[in-house]
PDB file of C-alpha atoms in Angstrom:
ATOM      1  CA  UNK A 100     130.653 143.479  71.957  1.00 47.00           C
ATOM      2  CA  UNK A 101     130.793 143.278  75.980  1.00 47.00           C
ATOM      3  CA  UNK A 102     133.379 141.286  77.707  1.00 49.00           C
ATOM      4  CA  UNK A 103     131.060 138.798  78.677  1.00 48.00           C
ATOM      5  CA  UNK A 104     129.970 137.944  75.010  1.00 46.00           C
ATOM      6  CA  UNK A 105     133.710 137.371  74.455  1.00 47.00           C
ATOM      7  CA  UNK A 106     135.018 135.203  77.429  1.00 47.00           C
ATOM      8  CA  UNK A 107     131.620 133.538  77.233  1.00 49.00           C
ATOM      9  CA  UNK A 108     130.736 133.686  81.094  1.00 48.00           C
ATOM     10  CA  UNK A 109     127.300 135.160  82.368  1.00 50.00           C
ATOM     11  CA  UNK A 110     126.230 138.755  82.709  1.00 51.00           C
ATOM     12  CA  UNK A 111     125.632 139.974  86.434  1.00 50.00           C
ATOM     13  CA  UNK A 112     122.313 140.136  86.961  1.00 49.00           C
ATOM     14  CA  UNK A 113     121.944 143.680  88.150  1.00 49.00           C
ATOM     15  CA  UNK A 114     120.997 144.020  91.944  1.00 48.00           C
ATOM     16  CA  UNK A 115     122.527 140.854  92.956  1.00 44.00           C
ATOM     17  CA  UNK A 116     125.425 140.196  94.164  1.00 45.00           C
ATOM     18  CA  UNK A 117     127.170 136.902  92.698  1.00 47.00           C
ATOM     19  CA  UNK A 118     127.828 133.640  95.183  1.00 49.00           C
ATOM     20  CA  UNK A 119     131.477 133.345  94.974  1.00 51.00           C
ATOM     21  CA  UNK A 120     133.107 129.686  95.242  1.00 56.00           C
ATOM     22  CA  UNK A 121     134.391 129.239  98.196  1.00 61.00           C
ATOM     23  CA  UNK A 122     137.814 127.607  98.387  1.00 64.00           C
ATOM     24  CA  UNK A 123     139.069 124.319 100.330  1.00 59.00           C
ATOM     25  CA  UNK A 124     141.098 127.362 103.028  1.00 64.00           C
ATOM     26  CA  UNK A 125     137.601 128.709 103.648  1.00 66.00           C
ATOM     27  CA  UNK A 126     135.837 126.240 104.306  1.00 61.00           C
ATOM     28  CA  UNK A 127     138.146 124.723 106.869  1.00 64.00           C
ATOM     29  CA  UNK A 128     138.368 127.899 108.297  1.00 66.00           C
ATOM     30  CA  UNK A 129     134.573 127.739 108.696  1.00 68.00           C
ATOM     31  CA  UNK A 130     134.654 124.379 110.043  1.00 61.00           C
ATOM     32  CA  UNK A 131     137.300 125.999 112.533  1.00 63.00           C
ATOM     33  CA  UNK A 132     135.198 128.765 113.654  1.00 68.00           C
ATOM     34  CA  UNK A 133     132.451 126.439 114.300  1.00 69.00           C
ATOM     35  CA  UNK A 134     133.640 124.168 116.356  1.00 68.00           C
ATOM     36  CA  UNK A 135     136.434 125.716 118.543  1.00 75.00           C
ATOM     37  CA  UNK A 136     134.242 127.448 121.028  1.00 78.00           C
ATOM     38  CA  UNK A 137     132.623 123.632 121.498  1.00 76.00           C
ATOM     39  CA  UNK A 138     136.081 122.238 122.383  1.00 79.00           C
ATOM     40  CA  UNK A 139     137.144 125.356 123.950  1.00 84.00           C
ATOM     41  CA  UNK A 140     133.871 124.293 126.435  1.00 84.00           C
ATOM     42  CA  UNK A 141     134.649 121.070 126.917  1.00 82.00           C
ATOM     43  CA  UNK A 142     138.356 122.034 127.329  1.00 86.00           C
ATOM     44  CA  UNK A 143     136.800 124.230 130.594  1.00 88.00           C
ATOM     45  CA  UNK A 144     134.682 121.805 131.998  1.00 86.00           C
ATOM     46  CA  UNK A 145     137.611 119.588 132.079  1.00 83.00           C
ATOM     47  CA  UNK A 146     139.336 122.088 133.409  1.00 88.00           C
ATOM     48  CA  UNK A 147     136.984 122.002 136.241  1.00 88.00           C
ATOM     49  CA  UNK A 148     136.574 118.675 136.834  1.00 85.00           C
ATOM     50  CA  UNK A 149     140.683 118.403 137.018  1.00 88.00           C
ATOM     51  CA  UNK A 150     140.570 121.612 139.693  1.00 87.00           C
ATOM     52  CA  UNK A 151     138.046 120.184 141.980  1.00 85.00           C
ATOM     53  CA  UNK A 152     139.596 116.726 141.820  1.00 83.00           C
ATOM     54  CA  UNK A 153     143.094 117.693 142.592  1.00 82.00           C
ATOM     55  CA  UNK A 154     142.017 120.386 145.268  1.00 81.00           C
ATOM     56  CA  UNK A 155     140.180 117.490 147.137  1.00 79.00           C
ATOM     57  CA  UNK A 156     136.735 119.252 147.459  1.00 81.00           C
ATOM     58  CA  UNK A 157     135.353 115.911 147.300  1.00 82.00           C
ATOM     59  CA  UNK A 158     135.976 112.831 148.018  1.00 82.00           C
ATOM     60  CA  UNK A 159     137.690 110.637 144.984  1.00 80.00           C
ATOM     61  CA  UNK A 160     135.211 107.969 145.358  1.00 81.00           C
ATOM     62  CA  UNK A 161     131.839 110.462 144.321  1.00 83.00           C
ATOM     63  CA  UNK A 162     133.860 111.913 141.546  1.00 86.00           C
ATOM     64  CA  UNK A 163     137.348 110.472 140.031  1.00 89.00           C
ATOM     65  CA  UNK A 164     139.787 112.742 138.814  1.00 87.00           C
ATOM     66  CA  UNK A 165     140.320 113.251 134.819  1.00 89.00           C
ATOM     67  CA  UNK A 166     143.215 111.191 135.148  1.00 88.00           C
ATOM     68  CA  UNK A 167     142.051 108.199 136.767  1.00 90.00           C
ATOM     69  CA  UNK A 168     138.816 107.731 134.305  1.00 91.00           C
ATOM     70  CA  UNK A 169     140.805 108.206 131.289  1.00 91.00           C
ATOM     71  CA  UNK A 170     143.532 105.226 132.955  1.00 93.00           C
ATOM     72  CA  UNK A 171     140.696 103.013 133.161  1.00 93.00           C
ATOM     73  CA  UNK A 172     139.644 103.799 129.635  1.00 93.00           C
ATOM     74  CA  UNK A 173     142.857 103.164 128.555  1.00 93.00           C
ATOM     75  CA  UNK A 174     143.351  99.955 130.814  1.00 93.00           C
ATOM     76  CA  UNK A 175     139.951  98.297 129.708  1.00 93.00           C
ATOM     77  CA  UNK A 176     139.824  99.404 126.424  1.00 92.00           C
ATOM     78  CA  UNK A 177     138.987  96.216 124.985  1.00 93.00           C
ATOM     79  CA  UNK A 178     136.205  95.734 127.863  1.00 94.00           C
ATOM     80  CA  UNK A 179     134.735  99.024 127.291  1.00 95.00           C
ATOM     81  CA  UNK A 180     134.648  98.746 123.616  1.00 95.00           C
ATOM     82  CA  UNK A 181     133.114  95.501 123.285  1.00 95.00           C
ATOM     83  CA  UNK A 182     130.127  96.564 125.307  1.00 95.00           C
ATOM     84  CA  UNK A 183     129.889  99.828 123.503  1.00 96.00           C
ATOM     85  CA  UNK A 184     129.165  98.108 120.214  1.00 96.00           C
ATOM     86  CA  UNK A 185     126.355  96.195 121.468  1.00 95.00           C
ATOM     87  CA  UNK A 186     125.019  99.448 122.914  1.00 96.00           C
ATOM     88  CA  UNK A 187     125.432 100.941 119.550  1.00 96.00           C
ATOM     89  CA  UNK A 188     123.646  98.477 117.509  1.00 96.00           C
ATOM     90  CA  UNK A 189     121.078  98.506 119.878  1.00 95.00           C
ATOM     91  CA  UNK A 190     120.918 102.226 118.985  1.00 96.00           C
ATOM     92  CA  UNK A 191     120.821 102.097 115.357  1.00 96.00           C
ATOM     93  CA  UNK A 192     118.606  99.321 115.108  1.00 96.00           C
ATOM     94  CA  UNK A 193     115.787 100.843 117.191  1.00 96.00           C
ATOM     95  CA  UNK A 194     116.743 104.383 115.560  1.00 97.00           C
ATOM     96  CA  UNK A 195     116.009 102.734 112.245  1.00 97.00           C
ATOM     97  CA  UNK A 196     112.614 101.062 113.140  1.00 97.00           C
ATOM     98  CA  UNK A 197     111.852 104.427 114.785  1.00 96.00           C
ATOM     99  CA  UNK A 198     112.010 106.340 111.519  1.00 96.00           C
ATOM    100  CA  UNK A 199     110.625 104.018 109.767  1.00 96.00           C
ATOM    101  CA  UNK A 200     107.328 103.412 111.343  1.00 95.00           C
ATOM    102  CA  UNK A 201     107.567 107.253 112.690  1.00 95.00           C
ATOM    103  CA  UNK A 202     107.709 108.572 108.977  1.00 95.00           C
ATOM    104  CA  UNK A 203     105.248 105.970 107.953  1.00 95.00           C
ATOM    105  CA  UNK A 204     102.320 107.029 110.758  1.00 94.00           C
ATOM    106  CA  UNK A 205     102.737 110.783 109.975  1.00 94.00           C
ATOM    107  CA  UNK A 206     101.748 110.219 106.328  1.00 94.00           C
ATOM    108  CA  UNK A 207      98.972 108.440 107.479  1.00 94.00           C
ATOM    109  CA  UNK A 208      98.240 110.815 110.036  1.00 93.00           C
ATOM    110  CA  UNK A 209      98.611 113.814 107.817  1.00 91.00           C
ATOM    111  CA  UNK A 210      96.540 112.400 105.100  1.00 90.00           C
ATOM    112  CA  UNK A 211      93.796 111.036 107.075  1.00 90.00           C
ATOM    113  CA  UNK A 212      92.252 113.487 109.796  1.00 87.00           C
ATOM    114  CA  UNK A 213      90.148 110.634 111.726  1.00 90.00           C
ATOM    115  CA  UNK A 214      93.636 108.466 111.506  1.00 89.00           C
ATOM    116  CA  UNK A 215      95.251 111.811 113.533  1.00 88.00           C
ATOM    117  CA  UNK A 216      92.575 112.876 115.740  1.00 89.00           C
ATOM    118  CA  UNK A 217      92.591 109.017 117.146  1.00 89.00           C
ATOM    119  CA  UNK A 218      96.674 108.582 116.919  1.00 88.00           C
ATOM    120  CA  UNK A 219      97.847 111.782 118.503  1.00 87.00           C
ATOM    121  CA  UNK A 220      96.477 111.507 121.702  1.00 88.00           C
ATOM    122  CA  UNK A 221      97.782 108.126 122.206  1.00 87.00           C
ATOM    123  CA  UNK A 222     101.611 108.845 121.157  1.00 87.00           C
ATOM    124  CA  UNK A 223     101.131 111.801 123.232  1.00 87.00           C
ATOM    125  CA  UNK A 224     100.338 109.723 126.150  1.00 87.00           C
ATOM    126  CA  UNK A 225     102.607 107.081 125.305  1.00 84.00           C
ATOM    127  CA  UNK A 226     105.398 109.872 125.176  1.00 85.00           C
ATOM    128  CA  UNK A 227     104.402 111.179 128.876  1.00 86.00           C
ATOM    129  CA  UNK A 228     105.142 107.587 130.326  1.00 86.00           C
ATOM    130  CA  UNK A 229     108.037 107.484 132.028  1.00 85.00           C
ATOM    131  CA  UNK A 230     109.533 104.618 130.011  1.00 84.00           C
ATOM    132  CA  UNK A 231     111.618 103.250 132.911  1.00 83.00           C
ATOM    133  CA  UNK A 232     108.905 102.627 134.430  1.00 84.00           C
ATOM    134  CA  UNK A 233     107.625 100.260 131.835  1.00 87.00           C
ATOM    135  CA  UNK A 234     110.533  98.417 131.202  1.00 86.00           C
ATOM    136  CA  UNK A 235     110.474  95.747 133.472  1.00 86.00           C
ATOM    137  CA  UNK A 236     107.302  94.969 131.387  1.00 87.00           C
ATOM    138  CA  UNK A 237     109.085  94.591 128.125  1.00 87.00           C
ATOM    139  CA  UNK A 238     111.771  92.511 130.040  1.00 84.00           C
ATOM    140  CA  UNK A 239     109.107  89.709 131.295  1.00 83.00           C
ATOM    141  CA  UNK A 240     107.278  89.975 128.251  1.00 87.00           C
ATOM    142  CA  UNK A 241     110.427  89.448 125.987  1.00 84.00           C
ATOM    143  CA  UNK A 242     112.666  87.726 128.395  1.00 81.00           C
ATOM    144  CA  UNK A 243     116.493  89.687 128.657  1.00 83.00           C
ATOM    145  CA  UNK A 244     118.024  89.294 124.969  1.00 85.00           C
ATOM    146  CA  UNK A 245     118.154  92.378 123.084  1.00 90.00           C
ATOM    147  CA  UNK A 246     114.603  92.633 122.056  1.00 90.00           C
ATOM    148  CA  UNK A 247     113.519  95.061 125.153  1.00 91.00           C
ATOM    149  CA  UNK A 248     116.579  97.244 124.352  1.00 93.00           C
ATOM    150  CA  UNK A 249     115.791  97.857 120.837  1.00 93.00           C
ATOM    151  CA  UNK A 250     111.541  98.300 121.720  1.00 93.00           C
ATOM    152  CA  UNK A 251     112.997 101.171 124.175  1.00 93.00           C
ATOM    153  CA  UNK A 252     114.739 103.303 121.914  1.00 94.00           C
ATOM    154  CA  UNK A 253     112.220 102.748 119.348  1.00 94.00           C
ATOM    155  CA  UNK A 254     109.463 104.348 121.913  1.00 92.00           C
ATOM    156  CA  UNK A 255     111.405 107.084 122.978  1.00 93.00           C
ATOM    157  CA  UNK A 256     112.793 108.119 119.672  1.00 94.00           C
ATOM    158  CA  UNK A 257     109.490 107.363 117.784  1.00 94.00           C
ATOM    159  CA  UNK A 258     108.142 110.468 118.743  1.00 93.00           C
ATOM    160  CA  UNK A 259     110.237 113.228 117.426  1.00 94.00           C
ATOM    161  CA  UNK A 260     110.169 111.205 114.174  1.00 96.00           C
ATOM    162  CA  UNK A 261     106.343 111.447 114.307  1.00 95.00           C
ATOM    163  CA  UNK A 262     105.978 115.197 115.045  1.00 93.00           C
ATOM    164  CA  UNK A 263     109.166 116.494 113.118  1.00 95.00           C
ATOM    165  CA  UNK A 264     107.400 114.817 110.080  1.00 95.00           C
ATOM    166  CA  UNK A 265     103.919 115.776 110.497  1.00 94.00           C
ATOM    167  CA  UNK A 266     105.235 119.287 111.020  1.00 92.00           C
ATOM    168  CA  UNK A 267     107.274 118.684 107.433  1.00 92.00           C
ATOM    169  CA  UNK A 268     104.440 117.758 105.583  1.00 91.00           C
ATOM    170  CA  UNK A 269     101.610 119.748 106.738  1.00 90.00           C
ATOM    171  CA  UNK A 270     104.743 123.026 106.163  1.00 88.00           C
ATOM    172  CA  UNK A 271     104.602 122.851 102.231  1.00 85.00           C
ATOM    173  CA  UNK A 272     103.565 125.866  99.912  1.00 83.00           C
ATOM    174  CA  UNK A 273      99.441 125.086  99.436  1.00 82.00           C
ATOM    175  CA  UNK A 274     100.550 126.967  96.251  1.00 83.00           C
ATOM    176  CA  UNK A 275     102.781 124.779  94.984  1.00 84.00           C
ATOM    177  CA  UNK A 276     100.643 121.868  95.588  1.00 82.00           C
ATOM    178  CA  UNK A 277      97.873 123.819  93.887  1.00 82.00           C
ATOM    179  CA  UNK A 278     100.264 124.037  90.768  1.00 83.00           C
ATOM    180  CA  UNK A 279     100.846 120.537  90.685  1.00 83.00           C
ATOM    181  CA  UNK A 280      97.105 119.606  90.562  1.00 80.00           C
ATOM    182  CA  UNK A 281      97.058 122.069  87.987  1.00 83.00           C
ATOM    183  CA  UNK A 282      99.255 120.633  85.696  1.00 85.00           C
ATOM    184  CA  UNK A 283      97.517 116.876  85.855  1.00 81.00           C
ATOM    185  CA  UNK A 284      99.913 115.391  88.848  1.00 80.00           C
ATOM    186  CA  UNK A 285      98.336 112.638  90.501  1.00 83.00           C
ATOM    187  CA  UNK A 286      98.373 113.164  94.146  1.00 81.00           C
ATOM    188  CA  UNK A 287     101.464 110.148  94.309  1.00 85.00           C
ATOM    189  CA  UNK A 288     103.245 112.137  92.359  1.00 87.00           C
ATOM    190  CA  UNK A 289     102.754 115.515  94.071  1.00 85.00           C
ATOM    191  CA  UNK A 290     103.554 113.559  97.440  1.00 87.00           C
ATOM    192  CA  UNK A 291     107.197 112.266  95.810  1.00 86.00           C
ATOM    193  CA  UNK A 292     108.084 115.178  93.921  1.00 87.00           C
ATOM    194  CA  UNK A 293     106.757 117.886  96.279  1.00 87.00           C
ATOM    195  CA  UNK A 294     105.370 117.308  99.427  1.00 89.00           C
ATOM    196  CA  UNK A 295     108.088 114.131 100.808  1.00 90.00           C
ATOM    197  CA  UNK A 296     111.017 116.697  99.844  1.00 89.00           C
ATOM    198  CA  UNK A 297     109.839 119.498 101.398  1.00 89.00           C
ATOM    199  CA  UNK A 298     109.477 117.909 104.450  1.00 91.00           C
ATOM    200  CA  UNK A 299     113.088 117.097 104.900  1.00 92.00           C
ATOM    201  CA  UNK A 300     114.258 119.870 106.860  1.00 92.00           C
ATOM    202  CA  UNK A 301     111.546 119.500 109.371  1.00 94.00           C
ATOM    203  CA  UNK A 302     112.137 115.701 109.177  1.00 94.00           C
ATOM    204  CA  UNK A 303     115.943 115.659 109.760  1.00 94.00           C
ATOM    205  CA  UNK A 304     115.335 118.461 112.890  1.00 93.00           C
ATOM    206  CA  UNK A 305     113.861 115.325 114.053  1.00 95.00           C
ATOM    207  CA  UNK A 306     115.690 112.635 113.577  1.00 96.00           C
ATOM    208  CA  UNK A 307     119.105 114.916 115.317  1.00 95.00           C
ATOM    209  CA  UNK A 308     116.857 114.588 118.117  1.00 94.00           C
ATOM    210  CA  UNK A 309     115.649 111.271 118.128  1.00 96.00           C
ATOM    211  CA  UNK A 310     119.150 109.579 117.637  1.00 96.00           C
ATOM    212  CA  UNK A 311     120.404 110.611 121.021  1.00 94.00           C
ATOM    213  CA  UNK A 312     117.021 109.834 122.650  1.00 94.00           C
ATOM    214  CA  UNK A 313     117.585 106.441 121.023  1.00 95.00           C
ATOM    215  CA  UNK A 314     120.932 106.109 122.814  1.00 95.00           C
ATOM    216  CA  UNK A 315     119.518 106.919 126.309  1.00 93.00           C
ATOM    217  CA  UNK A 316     116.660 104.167 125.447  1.00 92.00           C
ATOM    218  CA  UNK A 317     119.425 101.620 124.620  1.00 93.00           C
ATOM    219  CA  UNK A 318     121.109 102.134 128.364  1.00 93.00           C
ATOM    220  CA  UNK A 319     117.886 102.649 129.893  1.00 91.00           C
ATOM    221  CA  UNK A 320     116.659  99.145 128.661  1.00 91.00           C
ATOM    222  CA  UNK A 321     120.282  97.816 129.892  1.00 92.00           C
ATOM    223  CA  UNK A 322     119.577  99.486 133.435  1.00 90.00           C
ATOM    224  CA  UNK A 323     116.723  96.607 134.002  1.00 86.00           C
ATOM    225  CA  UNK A 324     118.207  93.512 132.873  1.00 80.00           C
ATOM    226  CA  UNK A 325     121.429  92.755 130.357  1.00 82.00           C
ATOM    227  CA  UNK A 326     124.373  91.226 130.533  1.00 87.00           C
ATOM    228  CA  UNK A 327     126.490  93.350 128.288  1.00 91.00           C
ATOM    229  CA  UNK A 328     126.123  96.728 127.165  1.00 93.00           C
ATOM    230  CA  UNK A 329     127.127 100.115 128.072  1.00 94.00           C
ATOM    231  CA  UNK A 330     123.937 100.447 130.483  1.00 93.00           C
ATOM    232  CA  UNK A 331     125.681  96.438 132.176  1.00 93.00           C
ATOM    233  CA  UNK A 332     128.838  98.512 132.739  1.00 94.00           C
ATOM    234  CA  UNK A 333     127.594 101.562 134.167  1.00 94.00           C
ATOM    235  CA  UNK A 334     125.128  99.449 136.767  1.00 92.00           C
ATOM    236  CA  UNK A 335     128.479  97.111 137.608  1.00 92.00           C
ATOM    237  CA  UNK A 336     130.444 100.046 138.490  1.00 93.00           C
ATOM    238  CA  UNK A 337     127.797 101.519 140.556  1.00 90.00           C
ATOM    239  CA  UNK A 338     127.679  98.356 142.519  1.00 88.00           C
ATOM    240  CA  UNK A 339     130.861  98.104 143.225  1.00 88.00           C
ATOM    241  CA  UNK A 340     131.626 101.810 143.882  1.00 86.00           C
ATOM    242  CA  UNK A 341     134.200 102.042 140.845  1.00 91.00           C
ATOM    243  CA  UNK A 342     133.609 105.897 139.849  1.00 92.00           C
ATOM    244  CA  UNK A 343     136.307 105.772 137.530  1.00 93.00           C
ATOM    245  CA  UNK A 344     134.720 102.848 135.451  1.00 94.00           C
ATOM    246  CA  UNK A 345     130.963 104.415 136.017  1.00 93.00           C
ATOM    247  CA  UNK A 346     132.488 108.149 134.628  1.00 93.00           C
ATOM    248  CA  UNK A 347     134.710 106.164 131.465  1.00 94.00           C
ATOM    249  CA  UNK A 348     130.996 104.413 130.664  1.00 94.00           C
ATOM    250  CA  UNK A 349     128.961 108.348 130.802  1.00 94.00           C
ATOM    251  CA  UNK A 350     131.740 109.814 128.887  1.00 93.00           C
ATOM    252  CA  UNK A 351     131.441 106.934 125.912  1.00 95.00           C
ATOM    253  CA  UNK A 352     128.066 106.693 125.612  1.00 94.00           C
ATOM    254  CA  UNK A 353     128.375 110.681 125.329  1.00 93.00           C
ATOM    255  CA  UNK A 354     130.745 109.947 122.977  1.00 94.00           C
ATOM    256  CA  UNK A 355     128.008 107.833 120.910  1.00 95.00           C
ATOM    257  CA  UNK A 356     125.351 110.049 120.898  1.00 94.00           C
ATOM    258  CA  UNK A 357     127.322 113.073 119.781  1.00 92.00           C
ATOM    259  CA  UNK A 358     129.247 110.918 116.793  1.00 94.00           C
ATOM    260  CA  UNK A 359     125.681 109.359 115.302  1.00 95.00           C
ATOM    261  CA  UNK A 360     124.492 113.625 115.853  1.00 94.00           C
ATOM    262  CA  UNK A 361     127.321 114.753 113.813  1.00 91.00           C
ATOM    263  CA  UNK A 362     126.635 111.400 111.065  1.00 94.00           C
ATOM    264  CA  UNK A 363     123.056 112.812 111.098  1.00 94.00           C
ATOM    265  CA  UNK A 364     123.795 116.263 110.315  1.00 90.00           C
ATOM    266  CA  UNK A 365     126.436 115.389 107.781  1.00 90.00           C
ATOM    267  CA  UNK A 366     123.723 113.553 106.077  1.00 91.00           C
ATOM    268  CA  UNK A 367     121.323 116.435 106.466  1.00 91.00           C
ATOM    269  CA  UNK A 368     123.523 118.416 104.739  1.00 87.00           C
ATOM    270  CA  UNK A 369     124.446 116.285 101.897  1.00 89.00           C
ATOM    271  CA  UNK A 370     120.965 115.444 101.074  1.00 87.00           C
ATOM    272  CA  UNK A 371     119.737 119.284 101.485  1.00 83.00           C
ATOM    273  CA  UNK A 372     122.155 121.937 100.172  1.00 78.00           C
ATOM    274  CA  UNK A 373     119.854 124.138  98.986  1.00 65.00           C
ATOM    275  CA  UNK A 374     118.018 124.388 102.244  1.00 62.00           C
ATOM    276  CA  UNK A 375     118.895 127.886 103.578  1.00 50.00           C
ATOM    277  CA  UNK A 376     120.224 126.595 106.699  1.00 53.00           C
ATOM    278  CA  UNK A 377     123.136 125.049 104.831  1.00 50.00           C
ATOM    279  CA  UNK A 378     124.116 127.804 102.775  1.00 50.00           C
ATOM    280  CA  UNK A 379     127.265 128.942 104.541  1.00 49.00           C
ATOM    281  CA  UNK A 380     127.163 132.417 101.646  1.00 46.00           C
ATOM    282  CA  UNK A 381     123.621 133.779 101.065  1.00 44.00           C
ATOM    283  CA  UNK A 382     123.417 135.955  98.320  1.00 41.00           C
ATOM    284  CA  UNK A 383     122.434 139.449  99.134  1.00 39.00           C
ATOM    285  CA  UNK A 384     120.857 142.283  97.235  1.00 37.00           C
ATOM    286  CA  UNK A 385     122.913 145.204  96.284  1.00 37.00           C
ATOM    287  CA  UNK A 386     120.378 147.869  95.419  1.00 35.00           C
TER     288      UNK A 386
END
């Protein structure tokens, strides 16, 4: 009797080699070795900033030294954080309608070729508008609350939703939706079981994309006319020629985009382990 009989655990299948569990030390070290050459970046670019700063290659009131920003963001924390929250609900919610009605057209669009041929050409055009341009529209039209704001970052992050998930859908296996007509699924149920899933890594490409885009649309709706908000801030510094303030609002609303990223990725990767790009071990042949 073989070994494996006894203890009870599974044969080896011969020619490939077994996944191993990887333990709580690996994976941090992983973690580790993917992100220090990020802050090691950011550490230089500081490093930069700091060297022309203190060297006086330009004047402090173009470009504040590390020092100064970070006492301002430190002094006005309360001030800056208050208006940051606006900015990020402002975010979220037009990130949310984005996906919604993004994920909703590209069905449409994907199962209906006269819906596509007419839609495409108009998000493509509606893409290509500069949309500062057109927000002092939204801002007569819907007066300065934080309707324009939200209508901004749902334009400018609707599109990557829209193409990301056409992309996804129009990407499965005709194969496997060949089996599923083949074995009596109604097309519903191909689309939940089959076609919807396998769209998800195309989909979530997207949306990494779209939630920083939805960020910029946020400020770039507070650029034209708000009273609060990260895009307020930055225009009040400007005015009055405080570079420390202006640099502490860039370097936050940075700090939003790259935080709702990383949320979006962590999702990505609990909702799709087995998609190859999250499989930190790949099993390999040993022939």
């Amino acid at each position: 009797m073989s070994q494996s009989a006894i203890t009870g655990t599974p044969a080896p299948v011969a020619g490939v080699a077994q996944r191993g569990q990887r333990s709580a030390g690996e994976r941090i070290g992983e973690a580790v070795e993917r992100s220090w050459r990020p802050f090691a970046l950011l550490l230089g670019c500081f490093a930069v900033w700091w060297a022309i700063s203190a060297a006086e290659l330009i004047e402090p009131y173009l470009v504040p030294s590390p020092g100064a920003t970070l006492d301002v963001m430190a002094e006005k924390s309360g001030y800056i954080i208050e208006h940051s929250w606006v900015t990020t609900y402002e975010t979220l919610l037009g990130f949310v309608i984005a996906v919604a009605v993004g994920v909703l057209a590209a069905v449409v669009m994907v199962y209906s070729s006269t819906v596509e041929k007419t839609l495409y050409p108009v998000l493509l055009f509606a893409q290509v508008v500069p949309k500062i341009a057109i927000a002092p529209l939204f801002v007569v039209w819907l007066g300065f609350g934080i309707g324009p704001k939200i209508l901004i970052a749902v334009l400018i992050a609707f599109f990557p939703v829209v193409i990301s998930m056409v992309t996804g859908l129009k990407a499965v296996d005709p194969e496997m939706i060949q089996l599923s007509q083949t074995m009596g699924a109604s097309p519903l149920q191909t689309f939940v079981k089959i076609r919807f899933p396998a769209s998800f890594p195309h989909l979530f490409s997207g949306l990494k994309v779209a939630v920083t885009l939805a960020v910029t649309g946020a400020v770039v709706g507070e650029f034209v006319g708000a009273n609060e908000g990260l895009g307020y801030v930055i225009l009040q510094a400007n005015g009055n020629l405080d570079t420390p303030m202006l640099f502490a609002g860039l370097l936050v609303m940075s700090l939003i985009g790259v935080v709702l990223f990383v949320l979006v990725e962590v999702a990505e990767k609990l909702l799709l382990p087995w998609h190859a790009s999250r499989r930190g071990d790949p099993v390999t042949t040993a022939y």
